[in-house]
Coordinates of N, CA and C in Angstrom, one line a residue:
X30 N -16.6 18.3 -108.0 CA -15.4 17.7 -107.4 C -15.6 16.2 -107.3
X31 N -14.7 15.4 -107.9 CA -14.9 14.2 -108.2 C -14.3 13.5 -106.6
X32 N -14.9 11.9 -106.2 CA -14.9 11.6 -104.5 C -13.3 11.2 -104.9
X33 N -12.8 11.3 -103.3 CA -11.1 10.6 -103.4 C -11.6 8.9 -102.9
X34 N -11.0 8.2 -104.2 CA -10.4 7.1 -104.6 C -9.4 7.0 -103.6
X35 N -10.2 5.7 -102.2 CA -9.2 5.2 -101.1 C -9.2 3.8 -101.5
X36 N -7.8 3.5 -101.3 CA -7.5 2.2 -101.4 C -7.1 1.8 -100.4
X37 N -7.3 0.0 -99.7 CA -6.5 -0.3 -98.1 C -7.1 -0.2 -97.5
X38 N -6.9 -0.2 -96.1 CA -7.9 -0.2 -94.9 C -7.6 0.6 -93.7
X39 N -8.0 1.2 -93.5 CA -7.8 1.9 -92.2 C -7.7 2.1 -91.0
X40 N -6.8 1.4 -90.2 CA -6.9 0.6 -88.8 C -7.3 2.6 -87.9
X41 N -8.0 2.6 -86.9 CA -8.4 3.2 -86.3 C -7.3 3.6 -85.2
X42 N -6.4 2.1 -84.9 CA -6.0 2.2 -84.1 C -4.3 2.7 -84.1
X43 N -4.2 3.0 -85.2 CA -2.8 3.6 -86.2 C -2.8 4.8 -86.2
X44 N -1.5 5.5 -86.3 CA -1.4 6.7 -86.4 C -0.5 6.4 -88.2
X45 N -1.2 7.1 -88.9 CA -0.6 7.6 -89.9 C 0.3 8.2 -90.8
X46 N 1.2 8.3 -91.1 CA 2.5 9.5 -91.5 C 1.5 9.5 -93.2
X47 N 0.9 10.7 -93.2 CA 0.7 11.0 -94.6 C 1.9 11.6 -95.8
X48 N 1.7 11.3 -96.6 CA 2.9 11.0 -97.8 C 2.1 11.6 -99.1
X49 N 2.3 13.0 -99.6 CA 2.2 13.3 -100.3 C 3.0 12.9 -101.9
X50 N 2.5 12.3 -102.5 CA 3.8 12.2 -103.8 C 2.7 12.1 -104.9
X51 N 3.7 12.1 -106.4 CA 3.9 12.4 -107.7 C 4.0 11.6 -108.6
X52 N 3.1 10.9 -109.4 CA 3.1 9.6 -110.4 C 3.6 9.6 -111.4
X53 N 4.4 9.1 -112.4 CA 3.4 9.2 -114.1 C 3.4 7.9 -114.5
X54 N 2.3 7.8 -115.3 CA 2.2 6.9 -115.8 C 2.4 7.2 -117.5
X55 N 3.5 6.2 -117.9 CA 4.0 6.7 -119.3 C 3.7 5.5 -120.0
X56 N 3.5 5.4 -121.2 CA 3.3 4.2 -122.0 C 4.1 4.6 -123.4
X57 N 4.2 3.2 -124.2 CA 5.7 3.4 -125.0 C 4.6 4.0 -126.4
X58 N 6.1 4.1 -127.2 CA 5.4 4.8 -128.4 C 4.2 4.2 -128.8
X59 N 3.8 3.1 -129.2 CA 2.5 2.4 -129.4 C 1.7 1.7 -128.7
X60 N 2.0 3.0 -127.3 CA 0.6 2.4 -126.3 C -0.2 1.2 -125.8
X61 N 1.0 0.0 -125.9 CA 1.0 -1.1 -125.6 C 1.3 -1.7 -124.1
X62 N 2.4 -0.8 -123.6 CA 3.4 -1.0 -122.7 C 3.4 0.4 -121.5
X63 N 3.7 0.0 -120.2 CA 3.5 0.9 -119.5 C 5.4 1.1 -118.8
X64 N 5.4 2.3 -118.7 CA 7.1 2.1 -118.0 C 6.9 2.1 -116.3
X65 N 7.4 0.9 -115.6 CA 7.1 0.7 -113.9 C 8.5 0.8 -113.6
X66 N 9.1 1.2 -112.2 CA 10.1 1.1 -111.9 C 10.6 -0.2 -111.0
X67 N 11.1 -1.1 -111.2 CA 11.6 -2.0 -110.3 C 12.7 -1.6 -109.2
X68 N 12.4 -1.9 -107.6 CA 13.0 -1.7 -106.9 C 14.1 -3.1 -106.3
X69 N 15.0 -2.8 -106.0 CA 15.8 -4.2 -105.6 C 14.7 -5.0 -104.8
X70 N 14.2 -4.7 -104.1 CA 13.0 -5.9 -103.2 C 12.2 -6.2 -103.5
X71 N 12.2 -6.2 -105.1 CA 11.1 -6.8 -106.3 C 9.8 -6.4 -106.5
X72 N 9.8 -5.0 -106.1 CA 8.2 -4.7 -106.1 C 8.6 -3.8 -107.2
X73 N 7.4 -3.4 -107.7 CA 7.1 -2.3 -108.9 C 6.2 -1.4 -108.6
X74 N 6.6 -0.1 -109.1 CA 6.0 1.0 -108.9 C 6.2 2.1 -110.6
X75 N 5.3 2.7 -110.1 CA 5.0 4.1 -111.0 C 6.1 5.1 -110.9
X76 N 6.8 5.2 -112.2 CA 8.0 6.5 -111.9 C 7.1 7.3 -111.2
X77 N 8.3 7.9 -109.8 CA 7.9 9.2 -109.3 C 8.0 9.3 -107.6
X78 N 7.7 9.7 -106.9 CA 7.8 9.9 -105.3 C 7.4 10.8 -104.7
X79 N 7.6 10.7 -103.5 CA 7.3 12.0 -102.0 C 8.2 13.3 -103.1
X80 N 6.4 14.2 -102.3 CA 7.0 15.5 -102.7 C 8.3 16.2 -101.7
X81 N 8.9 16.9 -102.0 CA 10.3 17.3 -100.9 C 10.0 18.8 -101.0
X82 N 9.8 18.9 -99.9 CA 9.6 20.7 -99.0 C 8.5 21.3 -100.4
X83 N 8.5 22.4 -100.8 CA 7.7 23.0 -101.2 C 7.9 23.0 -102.7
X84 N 8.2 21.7 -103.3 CA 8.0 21.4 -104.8 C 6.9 21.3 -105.4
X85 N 6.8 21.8 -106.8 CA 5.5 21.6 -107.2 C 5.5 20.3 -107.8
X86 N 4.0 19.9 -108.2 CA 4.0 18.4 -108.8 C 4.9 18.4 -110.0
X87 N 5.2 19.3 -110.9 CA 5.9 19.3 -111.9 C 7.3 19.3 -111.5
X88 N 7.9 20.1 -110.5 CA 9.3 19.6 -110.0 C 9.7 18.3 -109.7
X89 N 8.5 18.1 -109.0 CA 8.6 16.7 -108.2 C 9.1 15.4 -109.1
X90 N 7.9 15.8 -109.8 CA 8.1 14.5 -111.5 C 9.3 14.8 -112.2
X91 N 9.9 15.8 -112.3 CA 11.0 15.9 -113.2 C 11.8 15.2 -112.6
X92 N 12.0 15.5 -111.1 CA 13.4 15.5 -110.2 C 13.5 13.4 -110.0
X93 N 12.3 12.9 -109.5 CA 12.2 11.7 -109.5 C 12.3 11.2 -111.4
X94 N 12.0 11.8 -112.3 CA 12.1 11.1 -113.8 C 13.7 10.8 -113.6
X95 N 14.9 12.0 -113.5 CA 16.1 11.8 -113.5 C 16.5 10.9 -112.0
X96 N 15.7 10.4 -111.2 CA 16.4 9.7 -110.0 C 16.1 8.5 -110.6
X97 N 15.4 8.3 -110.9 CA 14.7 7.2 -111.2 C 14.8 6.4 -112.8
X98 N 14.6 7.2 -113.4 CA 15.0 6.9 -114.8 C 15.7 7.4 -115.8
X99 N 16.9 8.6 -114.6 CA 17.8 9.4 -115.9 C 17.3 9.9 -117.5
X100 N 16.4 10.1 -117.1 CA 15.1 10.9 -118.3 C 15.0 12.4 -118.1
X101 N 14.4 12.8 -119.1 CA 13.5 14.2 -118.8 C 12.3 13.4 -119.2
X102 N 10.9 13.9 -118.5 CA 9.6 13.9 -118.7 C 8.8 15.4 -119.4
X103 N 7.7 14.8 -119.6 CA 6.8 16.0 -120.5 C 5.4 15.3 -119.4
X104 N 5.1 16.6 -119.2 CA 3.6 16.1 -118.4 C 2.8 16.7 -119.5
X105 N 1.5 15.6 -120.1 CA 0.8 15.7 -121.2 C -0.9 16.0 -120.2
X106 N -1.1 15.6 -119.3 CA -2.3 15.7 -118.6 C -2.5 15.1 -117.2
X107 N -3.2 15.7 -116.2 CA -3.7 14.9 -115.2 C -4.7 13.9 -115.0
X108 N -4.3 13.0 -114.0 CA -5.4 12.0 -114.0 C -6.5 11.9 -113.4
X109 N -5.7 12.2 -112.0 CA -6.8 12.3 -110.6 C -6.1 11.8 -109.7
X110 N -6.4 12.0 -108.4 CA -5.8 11.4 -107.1 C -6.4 10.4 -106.4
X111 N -5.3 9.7 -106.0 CA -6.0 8.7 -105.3 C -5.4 8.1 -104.4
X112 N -5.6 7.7 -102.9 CA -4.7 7.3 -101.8 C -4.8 6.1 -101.2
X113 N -3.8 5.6 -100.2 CA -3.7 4.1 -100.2 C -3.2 4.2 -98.7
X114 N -4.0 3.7 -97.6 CA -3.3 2.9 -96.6 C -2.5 1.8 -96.5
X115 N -1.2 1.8 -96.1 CA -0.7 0.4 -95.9 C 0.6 0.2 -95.1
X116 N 1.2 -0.4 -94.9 CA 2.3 -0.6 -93.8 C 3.6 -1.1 -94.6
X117 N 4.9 0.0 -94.4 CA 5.4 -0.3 -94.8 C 6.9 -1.6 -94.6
X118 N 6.8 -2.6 -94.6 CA 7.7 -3.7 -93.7 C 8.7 -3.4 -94.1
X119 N 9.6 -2.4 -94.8 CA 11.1 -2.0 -94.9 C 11.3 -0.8 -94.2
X120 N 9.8 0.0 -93.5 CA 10.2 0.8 -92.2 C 9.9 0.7 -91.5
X121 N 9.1 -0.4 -91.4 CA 7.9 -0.6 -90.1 C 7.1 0.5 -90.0
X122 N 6.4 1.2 -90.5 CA 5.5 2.5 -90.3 C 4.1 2.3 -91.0
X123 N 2.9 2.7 -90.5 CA 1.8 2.8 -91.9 C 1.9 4.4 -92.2
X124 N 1.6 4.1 -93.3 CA 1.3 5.7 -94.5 C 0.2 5.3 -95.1
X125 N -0.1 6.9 -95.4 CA -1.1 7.1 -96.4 C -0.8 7.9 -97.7
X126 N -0.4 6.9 -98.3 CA 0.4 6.9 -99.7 C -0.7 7.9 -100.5
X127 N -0.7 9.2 -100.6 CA -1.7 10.4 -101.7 C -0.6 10.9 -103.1
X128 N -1.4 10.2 -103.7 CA -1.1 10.2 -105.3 C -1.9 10.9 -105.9
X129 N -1.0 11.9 -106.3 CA -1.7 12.5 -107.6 C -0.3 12.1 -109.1
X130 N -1.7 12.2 -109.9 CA -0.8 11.2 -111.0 C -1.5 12.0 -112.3
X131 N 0.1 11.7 -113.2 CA -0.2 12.3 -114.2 C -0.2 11.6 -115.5
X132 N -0.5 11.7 -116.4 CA 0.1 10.9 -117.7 C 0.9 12.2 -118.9
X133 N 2.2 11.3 -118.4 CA 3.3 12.0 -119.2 C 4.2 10.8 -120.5
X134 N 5.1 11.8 -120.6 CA 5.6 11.0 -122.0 C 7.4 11.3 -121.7
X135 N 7.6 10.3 -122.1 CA 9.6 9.9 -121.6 C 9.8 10.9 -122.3
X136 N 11.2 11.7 -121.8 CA 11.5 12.7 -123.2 C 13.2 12.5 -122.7
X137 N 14.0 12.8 -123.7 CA 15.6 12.2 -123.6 C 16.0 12.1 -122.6
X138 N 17.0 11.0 -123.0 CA 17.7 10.2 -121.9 C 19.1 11.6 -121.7
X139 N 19.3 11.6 -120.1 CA 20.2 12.7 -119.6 C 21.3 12.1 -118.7
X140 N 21.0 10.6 -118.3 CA 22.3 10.3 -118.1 C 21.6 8.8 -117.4
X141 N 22.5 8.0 -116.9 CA 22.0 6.9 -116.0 C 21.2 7.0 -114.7
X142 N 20.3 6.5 -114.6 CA 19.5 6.5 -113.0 C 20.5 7.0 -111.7
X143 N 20.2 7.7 -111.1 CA 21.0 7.9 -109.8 C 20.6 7.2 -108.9
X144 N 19.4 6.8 -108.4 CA 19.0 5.4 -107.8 C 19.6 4.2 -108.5
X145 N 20.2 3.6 -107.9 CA 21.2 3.1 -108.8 C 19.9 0.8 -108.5
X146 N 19.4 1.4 -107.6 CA 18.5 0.1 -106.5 C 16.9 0.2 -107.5
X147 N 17.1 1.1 -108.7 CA 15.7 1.1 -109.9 C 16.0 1.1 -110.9
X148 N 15.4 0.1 -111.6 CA 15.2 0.1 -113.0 C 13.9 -0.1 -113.6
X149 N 14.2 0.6 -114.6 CA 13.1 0.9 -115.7 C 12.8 -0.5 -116.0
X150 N 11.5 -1.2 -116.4 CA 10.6 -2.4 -117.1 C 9.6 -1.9 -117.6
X151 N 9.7 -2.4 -119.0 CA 8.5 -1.5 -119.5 C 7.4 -2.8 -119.5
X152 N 6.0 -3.0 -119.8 CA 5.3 -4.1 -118.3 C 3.7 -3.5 -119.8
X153 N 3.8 -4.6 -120.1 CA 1.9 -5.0 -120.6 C 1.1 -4.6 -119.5
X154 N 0.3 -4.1 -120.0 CA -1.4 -3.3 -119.3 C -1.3 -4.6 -118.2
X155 N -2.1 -6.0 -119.0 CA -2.1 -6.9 -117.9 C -1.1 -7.4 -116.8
X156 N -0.3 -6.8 -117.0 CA 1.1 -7.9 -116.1 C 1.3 -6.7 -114.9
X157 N 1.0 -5.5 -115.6 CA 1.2 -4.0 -114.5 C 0.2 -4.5 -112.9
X158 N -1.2 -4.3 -113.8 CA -2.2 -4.8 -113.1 C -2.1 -5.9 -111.9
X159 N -1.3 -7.1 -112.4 CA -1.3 -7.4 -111.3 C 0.1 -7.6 -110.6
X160 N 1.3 -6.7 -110.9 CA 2.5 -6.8 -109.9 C 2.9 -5.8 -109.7
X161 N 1.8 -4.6 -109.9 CA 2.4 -2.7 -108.9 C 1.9 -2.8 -107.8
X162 N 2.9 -2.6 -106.5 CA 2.9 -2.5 -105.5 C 1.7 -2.0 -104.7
X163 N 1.3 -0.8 -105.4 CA 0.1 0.0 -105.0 C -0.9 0.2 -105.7
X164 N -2.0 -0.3 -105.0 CA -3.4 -0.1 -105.9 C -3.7 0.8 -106.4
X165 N -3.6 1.9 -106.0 CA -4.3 3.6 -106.4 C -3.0 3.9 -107.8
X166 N -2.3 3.0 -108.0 CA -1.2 3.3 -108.8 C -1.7 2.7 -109.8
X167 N -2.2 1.0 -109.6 CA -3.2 0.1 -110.5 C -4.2 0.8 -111.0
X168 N -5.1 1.5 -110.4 CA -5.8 2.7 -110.8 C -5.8 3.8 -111.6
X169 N -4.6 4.7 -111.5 CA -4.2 5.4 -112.3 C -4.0 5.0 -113.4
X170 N -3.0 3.7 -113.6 CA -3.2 3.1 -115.0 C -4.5 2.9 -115.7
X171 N -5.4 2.1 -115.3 CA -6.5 2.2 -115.5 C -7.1 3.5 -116.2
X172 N -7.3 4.1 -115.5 CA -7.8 5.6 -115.9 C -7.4 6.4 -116.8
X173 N -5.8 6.0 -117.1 CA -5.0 6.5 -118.1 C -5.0 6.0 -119.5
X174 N -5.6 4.9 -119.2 CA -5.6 3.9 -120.4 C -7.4 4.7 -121.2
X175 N -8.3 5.1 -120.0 CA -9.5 5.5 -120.2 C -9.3 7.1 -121.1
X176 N -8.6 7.3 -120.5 CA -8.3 8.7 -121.8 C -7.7 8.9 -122.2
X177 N -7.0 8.1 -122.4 CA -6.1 7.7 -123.8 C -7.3 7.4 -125.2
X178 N -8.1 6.5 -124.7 CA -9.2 5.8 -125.6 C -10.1 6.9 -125.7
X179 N -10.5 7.9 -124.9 CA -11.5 9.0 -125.3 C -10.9 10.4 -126.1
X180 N -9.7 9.6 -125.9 CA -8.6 11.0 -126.9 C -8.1 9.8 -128.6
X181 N -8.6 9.0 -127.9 CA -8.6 8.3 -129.7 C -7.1 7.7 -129.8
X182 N -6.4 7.4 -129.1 CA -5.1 6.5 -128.8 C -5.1 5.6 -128.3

């Protein structure tokens, strides 16, 4: 069993709302480009979110692809999990953001985003790195990019 990958710091003196959610990390047909979702308050994230009541990760990713990006997804593999303490200033709360993440592949467009506050940017390896909101998300890319290259892509 491979260690969980913490990202953040962990005040002692915090009580935590743990947050289960659902990644993907997709990259464009020539593996160049990563798809991040931009939120109106300018941060960027990994399509995907909090899991809702008793969804599987695959529901989860589908249901956030169409919130998020008016897509269908294909989950091609897992990556690994990995979690992140931090505080959120648009709720005032800290969480511990637990990501499990997959690398999947866009599959047709089914209508316009219903989050209407995200859009799709599709975002160079380097530029991801340094403006996704969450490091364990920075991570995942990483790692996805790692077997991508041991799968010969």
């Amino acid at each position: 069993m491979e260690p969980i990958r913490t990202f953040g710091k962990k005040d002692p003196n915090n009580t935590y709302i743990e947050r289960p959610a659902v990644y993907a990390v997709v990259f464009n047909e020539t593996n160049e480009k990563v798809a991040v979702v931009q939120a109106d308050c300018d941060k960027y994230f990994l399509p995907g979110g909090g899991i809702e009541g008793e969804e599987t990760h695959t529901e989860c990713l589908k249901r956030e692809a169409i919130e998020e990006l008016g897509s269908e997804i294909e989950i091609i593999q897992y990556i690994g999990f990995a979690e992140r303490y931090f505080f959120s200033t648009k709720e005032y709360r800290d969480y511990l953001s637990q990501g499990y993440f997959y690398l999947c592949k866009l599959g047709k467009k089914l209508c316009e985003p219903i989050e209407d506050d995200h859009h799709l940017v599709w975002m160079e390896f380097a530029e991801v790195q340094k403006k996704l909101f969450h490091e364990h998300q920075s991570w995942a890319v990483k790692k996805a990019l790692e077997i991508g290259r041991q799968n010969g892509k």
